[in-house]
PDB file of C-alpha atoms in Angstrom:
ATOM      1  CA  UNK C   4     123.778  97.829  66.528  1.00  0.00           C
ATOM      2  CA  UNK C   5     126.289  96.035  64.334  1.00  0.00           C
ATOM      3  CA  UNK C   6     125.630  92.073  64.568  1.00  0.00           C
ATOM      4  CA  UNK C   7     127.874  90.500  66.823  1.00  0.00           C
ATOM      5  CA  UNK C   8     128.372  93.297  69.666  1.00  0.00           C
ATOM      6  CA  UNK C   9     127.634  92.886  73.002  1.00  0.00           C
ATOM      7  CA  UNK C  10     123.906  93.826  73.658  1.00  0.00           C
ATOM      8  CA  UNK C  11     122.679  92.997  70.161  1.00  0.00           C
ATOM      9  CA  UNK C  12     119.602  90.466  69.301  1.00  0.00           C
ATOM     10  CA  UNK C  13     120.512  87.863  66.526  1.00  0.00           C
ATOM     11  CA  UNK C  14     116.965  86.577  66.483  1.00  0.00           C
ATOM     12  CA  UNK C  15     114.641  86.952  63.897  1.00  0.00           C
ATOM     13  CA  UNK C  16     112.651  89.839  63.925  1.00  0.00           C
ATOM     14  CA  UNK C  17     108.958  90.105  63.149  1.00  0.00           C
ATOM     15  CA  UNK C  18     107.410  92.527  61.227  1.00  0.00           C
ATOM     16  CA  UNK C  19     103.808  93.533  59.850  1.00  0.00           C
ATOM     17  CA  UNK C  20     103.478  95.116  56.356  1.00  0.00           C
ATOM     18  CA  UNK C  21     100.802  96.856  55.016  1.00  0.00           C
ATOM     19  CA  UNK C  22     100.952  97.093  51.241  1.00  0.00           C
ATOM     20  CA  UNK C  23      98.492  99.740  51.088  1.00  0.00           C
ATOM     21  CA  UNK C  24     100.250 100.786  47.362  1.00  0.00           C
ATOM     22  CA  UNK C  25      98.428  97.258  46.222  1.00  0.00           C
ATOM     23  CA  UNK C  26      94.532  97.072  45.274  1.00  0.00           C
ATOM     24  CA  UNK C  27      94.890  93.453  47.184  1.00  0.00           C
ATOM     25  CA  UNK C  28      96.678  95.358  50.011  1.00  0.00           C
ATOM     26  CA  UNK C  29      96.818  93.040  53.170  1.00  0.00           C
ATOM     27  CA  UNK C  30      98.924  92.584  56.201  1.00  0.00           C
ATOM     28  CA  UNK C  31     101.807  89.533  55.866  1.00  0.00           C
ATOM     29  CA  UNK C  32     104.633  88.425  58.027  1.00  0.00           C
ATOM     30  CA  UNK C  33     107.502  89.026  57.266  1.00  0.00           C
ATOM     31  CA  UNK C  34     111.233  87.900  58.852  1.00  0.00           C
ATOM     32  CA  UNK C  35     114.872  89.093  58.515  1.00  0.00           C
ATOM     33  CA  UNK C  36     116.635  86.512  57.867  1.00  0.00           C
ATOM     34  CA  UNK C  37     120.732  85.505  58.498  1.00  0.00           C
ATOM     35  CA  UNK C  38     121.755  87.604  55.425  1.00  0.00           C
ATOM     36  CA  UNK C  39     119.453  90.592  57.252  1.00  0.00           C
ATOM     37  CA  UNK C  40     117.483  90.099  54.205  1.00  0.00           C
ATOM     38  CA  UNK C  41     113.773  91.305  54.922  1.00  0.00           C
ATOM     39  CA  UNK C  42     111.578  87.903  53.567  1.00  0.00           C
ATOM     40  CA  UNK C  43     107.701  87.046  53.889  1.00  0.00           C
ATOM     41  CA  UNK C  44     106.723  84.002  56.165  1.00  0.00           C
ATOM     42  CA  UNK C  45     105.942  81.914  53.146  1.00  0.00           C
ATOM     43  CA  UNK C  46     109.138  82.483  51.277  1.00  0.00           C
ATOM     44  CA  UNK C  47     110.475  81.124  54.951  1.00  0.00           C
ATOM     45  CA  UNK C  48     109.156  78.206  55.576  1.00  0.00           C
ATOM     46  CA  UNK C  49     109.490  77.445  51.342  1.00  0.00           C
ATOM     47  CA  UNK C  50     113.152  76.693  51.857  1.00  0.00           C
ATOM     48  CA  UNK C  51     115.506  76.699  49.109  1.00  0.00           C
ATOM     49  CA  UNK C  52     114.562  76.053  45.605  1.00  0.00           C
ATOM     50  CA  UNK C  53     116.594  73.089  43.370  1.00  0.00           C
ATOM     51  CA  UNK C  54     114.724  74.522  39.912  1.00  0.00           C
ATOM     52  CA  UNK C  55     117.976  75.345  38.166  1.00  0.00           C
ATOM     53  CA  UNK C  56     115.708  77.048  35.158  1.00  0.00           C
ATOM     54  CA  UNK C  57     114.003  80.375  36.078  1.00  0.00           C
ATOM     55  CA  UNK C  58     110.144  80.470  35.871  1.00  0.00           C
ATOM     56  CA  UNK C  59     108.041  83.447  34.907  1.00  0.00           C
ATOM     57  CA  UNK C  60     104.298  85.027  34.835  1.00  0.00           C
ATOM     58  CA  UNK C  61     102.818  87.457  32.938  1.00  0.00           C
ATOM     59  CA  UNK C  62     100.429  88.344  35.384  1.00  0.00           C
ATOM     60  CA  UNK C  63      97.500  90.095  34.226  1.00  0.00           C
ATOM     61  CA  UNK C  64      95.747  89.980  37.632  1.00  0.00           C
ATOM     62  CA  UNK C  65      92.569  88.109  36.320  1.00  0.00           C
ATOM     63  CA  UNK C  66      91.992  85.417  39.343  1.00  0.00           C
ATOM     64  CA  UNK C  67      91.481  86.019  42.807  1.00  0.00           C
ATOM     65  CA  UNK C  68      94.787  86.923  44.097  1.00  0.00           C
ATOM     66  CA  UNK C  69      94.487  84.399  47.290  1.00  0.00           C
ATOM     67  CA  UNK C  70      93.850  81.553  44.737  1.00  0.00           C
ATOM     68  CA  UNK C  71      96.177  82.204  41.891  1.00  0.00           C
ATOM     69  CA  UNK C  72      98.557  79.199  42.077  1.00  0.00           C
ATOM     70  CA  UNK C  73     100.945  81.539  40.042  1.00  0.00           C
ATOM     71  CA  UNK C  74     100.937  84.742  42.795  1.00  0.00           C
ATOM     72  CA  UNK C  75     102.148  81.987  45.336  1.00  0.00           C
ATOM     73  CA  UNK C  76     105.306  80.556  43.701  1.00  0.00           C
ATOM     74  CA  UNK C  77     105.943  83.989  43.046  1.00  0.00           C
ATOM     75  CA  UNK C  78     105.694  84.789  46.872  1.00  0.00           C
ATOM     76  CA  UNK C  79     107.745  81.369  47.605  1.00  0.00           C
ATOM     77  CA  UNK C  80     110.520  82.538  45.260  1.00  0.00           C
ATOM     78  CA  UNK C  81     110.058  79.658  42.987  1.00  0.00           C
ATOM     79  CA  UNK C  82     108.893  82.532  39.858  1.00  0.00           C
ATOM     80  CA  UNK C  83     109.492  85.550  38.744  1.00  0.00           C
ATOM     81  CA  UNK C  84     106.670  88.507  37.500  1.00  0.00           C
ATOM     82  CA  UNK C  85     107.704  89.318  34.105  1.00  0.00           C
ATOM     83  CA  UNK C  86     106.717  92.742  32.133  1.00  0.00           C
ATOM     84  CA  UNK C  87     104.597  93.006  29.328  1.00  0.00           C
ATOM     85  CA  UNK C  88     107.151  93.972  26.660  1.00  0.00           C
ATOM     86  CA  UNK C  89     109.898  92.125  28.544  1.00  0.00           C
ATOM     87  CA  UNK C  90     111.230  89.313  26.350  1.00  0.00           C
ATOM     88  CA  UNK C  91     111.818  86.198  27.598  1.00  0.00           C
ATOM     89  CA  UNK C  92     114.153  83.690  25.800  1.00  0.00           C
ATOM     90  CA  UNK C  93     112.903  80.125  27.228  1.00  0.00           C
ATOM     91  CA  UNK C  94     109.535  78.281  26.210  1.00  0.00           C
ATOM     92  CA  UNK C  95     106.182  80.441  27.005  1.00  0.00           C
ATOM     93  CA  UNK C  96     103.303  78.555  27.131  1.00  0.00           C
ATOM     94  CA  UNK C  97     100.638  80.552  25.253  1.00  0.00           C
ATOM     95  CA  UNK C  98      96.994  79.560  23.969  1.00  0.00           C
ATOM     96  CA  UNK C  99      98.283  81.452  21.088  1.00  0.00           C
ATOM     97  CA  UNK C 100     100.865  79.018  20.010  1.00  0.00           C
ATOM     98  CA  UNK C 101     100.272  76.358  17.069  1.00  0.00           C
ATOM     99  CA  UNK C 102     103.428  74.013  18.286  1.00  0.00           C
ATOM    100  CA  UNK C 103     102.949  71.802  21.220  1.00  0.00           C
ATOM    101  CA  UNK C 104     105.250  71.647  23.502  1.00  0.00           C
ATOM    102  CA  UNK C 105     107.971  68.126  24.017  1.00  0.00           C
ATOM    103  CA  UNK C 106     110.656  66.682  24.727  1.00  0.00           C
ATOM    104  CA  UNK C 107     112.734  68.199  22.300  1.00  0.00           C
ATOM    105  CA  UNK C 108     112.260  71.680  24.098  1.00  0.00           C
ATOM    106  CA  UNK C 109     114.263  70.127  27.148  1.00  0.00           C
ATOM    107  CA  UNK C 110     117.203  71.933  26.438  1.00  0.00           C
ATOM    108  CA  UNK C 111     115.225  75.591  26.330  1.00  0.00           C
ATOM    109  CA  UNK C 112     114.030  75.180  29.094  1.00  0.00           C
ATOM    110  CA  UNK C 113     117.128  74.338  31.114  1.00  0.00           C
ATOM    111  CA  UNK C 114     119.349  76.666  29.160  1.00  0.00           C
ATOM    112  CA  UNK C 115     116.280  79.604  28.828  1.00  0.00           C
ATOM    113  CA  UNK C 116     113.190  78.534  31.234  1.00  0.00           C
ATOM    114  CA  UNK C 117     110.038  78.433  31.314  1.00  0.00           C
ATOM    115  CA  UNK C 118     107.266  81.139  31.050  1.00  0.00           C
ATOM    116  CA  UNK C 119     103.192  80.902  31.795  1.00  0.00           C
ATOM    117  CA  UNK C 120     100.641  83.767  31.089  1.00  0.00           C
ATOM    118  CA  UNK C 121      98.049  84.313  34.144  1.00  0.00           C
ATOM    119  CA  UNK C 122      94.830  85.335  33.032  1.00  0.00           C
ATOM    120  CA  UNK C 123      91.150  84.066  33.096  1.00  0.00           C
ATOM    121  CA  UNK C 124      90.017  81.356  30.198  1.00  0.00           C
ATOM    122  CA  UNK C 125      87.192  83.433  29.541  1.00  0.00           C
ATOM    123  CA  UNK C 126      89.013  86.355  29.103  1.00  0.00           C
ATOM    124  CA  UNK C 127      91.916  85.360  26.772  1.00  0.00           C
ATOM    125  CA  UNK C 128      90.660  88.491  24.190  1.00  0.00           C
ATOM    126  CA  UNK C 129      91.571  91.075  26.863  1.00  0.00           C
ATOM    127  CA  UNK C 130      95.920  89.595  26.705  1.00  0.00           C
ATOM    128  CA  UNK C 131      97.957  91.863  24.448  1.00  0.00           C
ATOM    129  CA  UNK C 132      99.478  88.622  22.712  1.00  0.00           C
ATOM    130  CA  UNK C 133     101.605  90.521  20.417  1.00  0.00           C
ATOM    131  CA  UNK C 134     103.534  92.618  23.392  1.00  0.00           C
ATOM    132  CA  UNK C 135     104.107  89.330  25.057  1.00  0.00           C
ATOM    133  CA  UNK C 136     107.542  88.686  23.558  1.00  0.00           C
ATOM    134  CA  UNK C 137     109.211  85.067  22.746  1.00  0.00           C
ATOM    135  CA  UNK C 138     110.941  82.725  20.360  1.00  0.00           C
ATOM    136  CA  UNK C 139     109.504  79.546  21.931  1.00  0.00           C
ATOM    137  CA  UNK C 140     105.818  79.704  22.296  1.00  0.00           C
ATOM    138  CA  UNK C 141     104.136  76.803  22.632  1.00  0.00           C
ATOM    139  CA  UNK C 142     100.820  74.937  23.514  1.00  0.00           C
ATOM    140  CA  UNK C 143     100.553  72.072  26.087  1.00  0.00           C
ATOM    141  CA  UNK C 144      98.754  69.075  24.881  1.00  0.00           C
ATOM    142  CA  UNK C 145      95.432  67.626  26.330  1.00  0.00           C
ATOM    143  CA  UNK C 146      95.548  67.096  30.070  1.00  0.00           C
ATOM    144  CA  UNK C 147      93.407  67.048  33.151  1.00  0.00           C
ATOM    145  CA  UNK C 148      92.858  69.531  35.783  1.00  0.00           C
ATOM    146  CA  UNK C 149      93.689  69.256  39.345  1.00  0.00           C
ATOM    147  CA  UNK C 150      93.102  72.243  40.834  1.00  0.00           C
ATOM    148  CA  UNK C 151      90.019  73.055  43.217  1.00  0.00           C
ATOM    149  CA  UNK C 152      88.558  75.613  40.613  1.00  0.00           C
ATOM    150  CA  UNK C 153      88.661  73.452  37.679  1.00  0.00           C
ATOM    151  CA  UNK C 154      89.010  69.727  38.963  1.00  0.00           C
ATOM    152  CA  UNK C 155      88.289  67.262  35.935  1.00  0.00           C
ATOM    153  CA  UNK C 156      88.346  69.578  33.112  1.00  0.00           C
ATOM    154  CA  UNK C 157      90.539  69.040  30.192  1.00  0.00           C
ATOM    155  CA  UNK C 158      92.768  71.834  29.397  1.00  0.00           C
ATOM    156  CA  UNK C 159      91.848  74.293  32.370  1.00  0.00           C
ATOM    157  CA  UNK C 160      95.439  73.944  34.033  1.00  0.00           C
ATOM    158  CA  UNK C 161      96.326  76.684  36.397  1.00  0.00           C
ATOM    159  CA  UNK C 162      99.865  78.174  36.313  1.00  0.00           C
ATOM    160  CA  UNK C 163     101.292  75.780  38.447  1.00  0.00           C
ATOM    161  CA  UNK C 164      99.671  72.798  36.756  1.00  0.00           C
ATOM    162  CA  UNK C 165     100.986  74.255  33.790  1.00  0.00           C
ATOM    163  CA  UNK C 166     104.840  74.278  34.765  1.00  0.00           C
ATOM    164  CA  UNK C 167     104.275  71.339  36.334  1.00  0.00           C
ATOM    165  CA  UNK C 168     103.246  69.792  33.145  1.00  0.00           C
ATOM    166  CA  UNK C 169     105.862  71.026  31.009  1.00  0.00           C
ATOM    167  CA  UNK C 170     108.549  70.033  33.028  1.00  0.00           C
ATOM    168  CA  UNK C 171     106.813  66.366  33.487  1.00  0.00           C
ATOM    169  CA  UNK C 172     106.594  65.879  29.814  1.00  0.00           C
ATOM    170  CA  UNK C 173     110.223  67.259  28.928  1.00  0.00           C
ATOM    171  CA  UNK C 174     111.391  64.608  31.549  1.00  0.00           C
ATOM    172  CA  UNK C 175     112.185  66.950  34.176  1.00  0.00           C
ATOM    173  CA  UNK C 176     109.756  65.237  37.105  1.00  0.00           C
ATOM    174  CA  UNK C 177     111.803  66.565  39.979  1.00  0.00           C
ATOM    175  CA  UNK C 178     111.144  69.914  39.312  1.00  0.00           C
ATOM    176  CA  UNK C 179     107.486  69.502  38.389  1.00  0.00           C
ATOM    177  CA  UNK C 180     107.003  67.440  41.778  1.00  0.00           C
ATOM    178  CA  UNK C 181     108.576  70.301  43.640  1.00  0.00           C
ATOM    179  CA  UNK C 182     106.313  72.791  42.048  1.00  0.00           C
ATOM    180  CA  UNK C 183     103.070  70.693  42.884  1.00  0.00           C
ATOM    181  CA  UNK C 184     104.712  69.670  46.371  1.00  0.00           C
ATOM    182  CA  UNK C 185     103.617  73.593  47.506  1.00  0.00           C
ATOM    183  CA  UNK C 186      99.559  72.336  47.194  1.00  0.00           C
ATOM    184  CA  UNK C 187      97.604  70.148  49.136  1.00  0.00           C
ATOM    185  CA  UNK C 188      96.138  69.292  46.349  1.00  0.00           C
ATOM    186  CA  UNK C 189      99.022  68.954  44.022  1.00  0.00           C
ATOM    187  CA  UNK C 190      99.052  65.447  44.208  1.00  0.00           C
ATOM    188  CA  UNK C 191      96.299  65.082  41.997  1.00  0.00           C
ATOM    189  CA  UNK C 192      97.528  66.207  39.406  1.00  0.00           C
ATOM    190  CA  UNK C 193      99.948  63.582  38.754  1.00  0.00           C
ATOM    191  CA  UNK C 194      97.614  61.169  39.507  1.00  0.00           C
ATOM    192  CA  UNK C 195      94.924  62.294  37.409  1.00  0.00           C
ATOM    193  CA  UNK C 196      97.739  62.378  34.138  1.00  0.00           C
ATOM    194  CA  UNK C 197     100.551  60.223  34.995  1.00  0.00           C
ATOM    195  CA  UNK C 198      99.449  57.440  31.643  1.00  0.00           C
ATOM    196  CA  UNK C 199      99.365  60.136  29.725  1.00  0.00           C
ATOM    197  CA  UNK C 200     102.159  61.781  30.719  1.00  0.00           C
ATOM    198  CA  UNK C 201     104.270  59.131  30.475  1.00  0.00           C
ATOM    199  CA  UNK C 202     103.282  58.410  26.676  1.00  0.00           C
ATOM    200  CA  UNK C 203     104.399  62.622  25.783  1.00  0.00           C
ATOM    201  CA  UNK C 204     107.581  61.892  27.769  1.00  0.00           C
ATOM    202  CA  UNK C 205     108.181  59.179  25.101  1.00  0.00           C
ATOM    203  CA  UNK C 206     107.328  61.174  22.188  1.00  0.00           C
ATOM    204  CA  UNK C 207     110.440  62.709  20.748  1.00  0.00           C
ATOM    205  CA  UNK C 208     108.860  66.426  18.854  1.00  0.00           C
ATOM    206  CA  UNK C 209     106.098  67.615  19.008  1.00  0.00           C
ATOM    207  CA  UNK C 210     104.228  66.135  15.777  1.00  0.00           C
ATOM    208  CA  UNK C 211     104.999  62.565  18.026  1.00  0.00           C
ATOM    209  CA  UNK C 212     102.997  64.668  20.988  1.00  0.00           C
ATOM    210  CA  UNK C 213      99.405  65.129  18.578  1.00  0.00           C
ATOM    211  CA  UNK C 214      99.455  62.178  16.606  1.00  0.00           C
ATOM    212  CA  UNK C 215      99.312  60.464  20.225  1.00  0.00           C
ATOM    213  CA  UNK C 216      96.886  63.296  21.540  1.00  0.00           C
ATOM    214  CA  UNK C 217      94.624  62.851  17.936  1.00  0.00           C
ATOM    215  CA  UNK C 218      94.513  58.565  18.551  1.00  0.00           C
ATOM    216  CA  UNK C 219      94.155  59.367  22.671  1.00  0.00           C
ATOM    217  CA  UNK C 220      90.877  61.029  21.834  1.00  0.00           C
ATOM    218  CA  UNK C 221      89.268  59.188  19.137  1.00  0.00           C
ATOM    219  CA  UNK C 222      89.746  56.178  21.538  1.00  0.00           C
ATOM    220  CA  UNK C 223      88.409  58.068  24.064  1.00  0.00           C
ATOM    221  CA  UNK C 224      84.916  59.769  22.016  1.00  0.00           C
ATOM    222  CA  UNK C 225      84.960  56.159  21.060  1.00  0.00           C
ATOM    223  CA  UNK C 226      84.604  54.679  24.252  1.00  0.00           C
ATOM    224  CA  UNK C 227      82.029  57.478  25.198  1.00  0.00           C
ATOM    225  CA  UNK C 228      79.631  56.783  22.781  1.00  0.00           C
ATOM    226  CA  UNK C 229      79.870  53.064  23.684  1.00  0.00           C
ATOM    227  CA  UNK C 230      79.126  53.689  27.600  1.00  0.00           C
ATOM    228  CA  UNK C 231      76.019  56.617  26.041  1.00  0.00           C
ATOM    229  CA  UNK C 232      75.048  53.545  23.860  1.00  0.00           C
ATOM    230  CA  UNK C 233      75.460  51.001  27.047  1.00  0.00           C
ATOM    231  CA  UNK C 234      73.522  52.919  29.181  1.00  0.00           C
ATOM    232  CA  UNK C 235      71.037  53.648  26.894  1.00  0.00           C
ATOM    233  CA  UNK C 236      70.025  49.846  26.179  1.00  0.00           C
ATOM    234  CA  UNK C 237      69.771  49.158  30.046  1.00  0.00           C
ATOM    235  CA  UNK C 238      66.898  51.633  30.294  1.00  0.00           C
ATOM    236  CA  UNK C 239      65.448  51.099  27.355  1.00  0.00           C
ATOM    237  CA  UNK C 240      65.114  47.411  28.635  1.00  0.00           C
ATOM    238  CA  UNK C 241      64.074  48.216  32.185  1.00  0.00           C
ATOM    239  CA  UNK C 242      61.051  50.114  30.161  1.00  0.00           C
ATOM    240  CA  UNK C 243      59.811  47.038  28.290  1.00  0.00           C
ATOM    241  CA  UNK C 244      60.214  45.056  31.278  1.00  0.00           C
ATOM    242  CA  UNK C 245      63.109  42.664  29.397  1.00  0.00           C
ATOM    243  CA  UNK C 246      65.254  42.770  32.775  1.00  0.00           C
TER     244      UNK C 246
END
């Protein structure tokens, strides 16, 4: 019955899909919404998206499907799954790249977007690098991980950690807050890097980014050897009885 006729029901309906076509099928709800458009609960209660760049995956289906931060911006809206083989004009962060990614790919990235490759760490040999197709590859510099799988760990970003990132260090903070806003534990992961994201924000290319990322870690071996060294002497005196 046409909307708007006597007798008809305006409300949104409910509805139970089984995506038995998927290996990860499972049962979501789902809503139609004003436009009669047919949306999952998630993409819902998500609301509308101010991320005026698109963002894609190239998802290779290498994490557990409930987990992948990636999977679930897709599901919010907030991504897009790209095709091996498709091209994709804005920066693509790839382990493969030898430039590092700054503030001087800002413009890409609102003109093009930005691109991420989901796949496990230990499993980077399995990507077909050369079908994944880009102008603008680049690497992200060092940074800590937030996430529950990898908390602490330098360089083991998820996806959204890793658009996050981007967009934090190209001075677009909004949009990486937005992305991190969908996580209870996406807090963290400005937290854990805001000193050192604020020194990338300030570099202006991305030779700036490493020389900072080269002096960032000697300082920081540096220091490490000091505390080994520290620690070291305070047992070594509790032995001989000297404390």
């Amino acid at each position: 019955m046409a909307k708007g006729k006597k007798g008809s029901n305006n409300k949104a309906k409910k509805y139970y899909n089984n995506n038995s076509g998927s290996k990860y099928a499972r049962y979501t709800e789902s809503y139609v919404n004003e436009d009669g458009i047919l949306v999952s609960s998630e993409a819902k209660s998500s609301g509308r998206s101010s991320i005026p760049f698109p963002l894609g995956m190239w998802d290779f289906d290498h994490c557990d499907p409930k987990r992948c931060s990636g999977k679930k911006l897709i599901r919010l809206g907030l991504a897009k799954d790209l095709r091996v083989g498709q091209k994709f004009k804005g920066i693509v962060l790839s382990s493969e790249s030898k430039k590092v990614v700054s503030m001087e790919d800002r413009d890409i990235i609102l003109k093009s977007g930005l691109a991420v490759i989901e796949c496990s760490w230990a499993r980077l040999e399995e990507i077909p690098w050369g079908r994944i197709k880009s102008p603008n590859e680049r690497l992200l510099p060092f940074l800590i991980a937030s996430n529950p799988v990898n908390y602490g760990k330098p360089f083991r970003l998820n996806c959204a950690e890793a658009f996050a990132a981007c967009c934090y260090i190209c001075d677009l903070k909004e949009y990486g807050d937005e992305i991190m806003s969908k996580f209870t534990w996406g807090h963290a992961f400005y937290e854990l890097n805001h000193g050192l994201l604020k020194h990338y924000t300030k570099c202006k290319n991305s030779d700036e980014v490493l020389a900072f990322q080269k002096k960032y870690l000697e300082k920081l071996e540096k220091e490490t050897k000091e505390s080994k060294n520290r620690k070291f002497l305070f047992f070594f005196c509790i032995t001989i009885n000297l404390i």
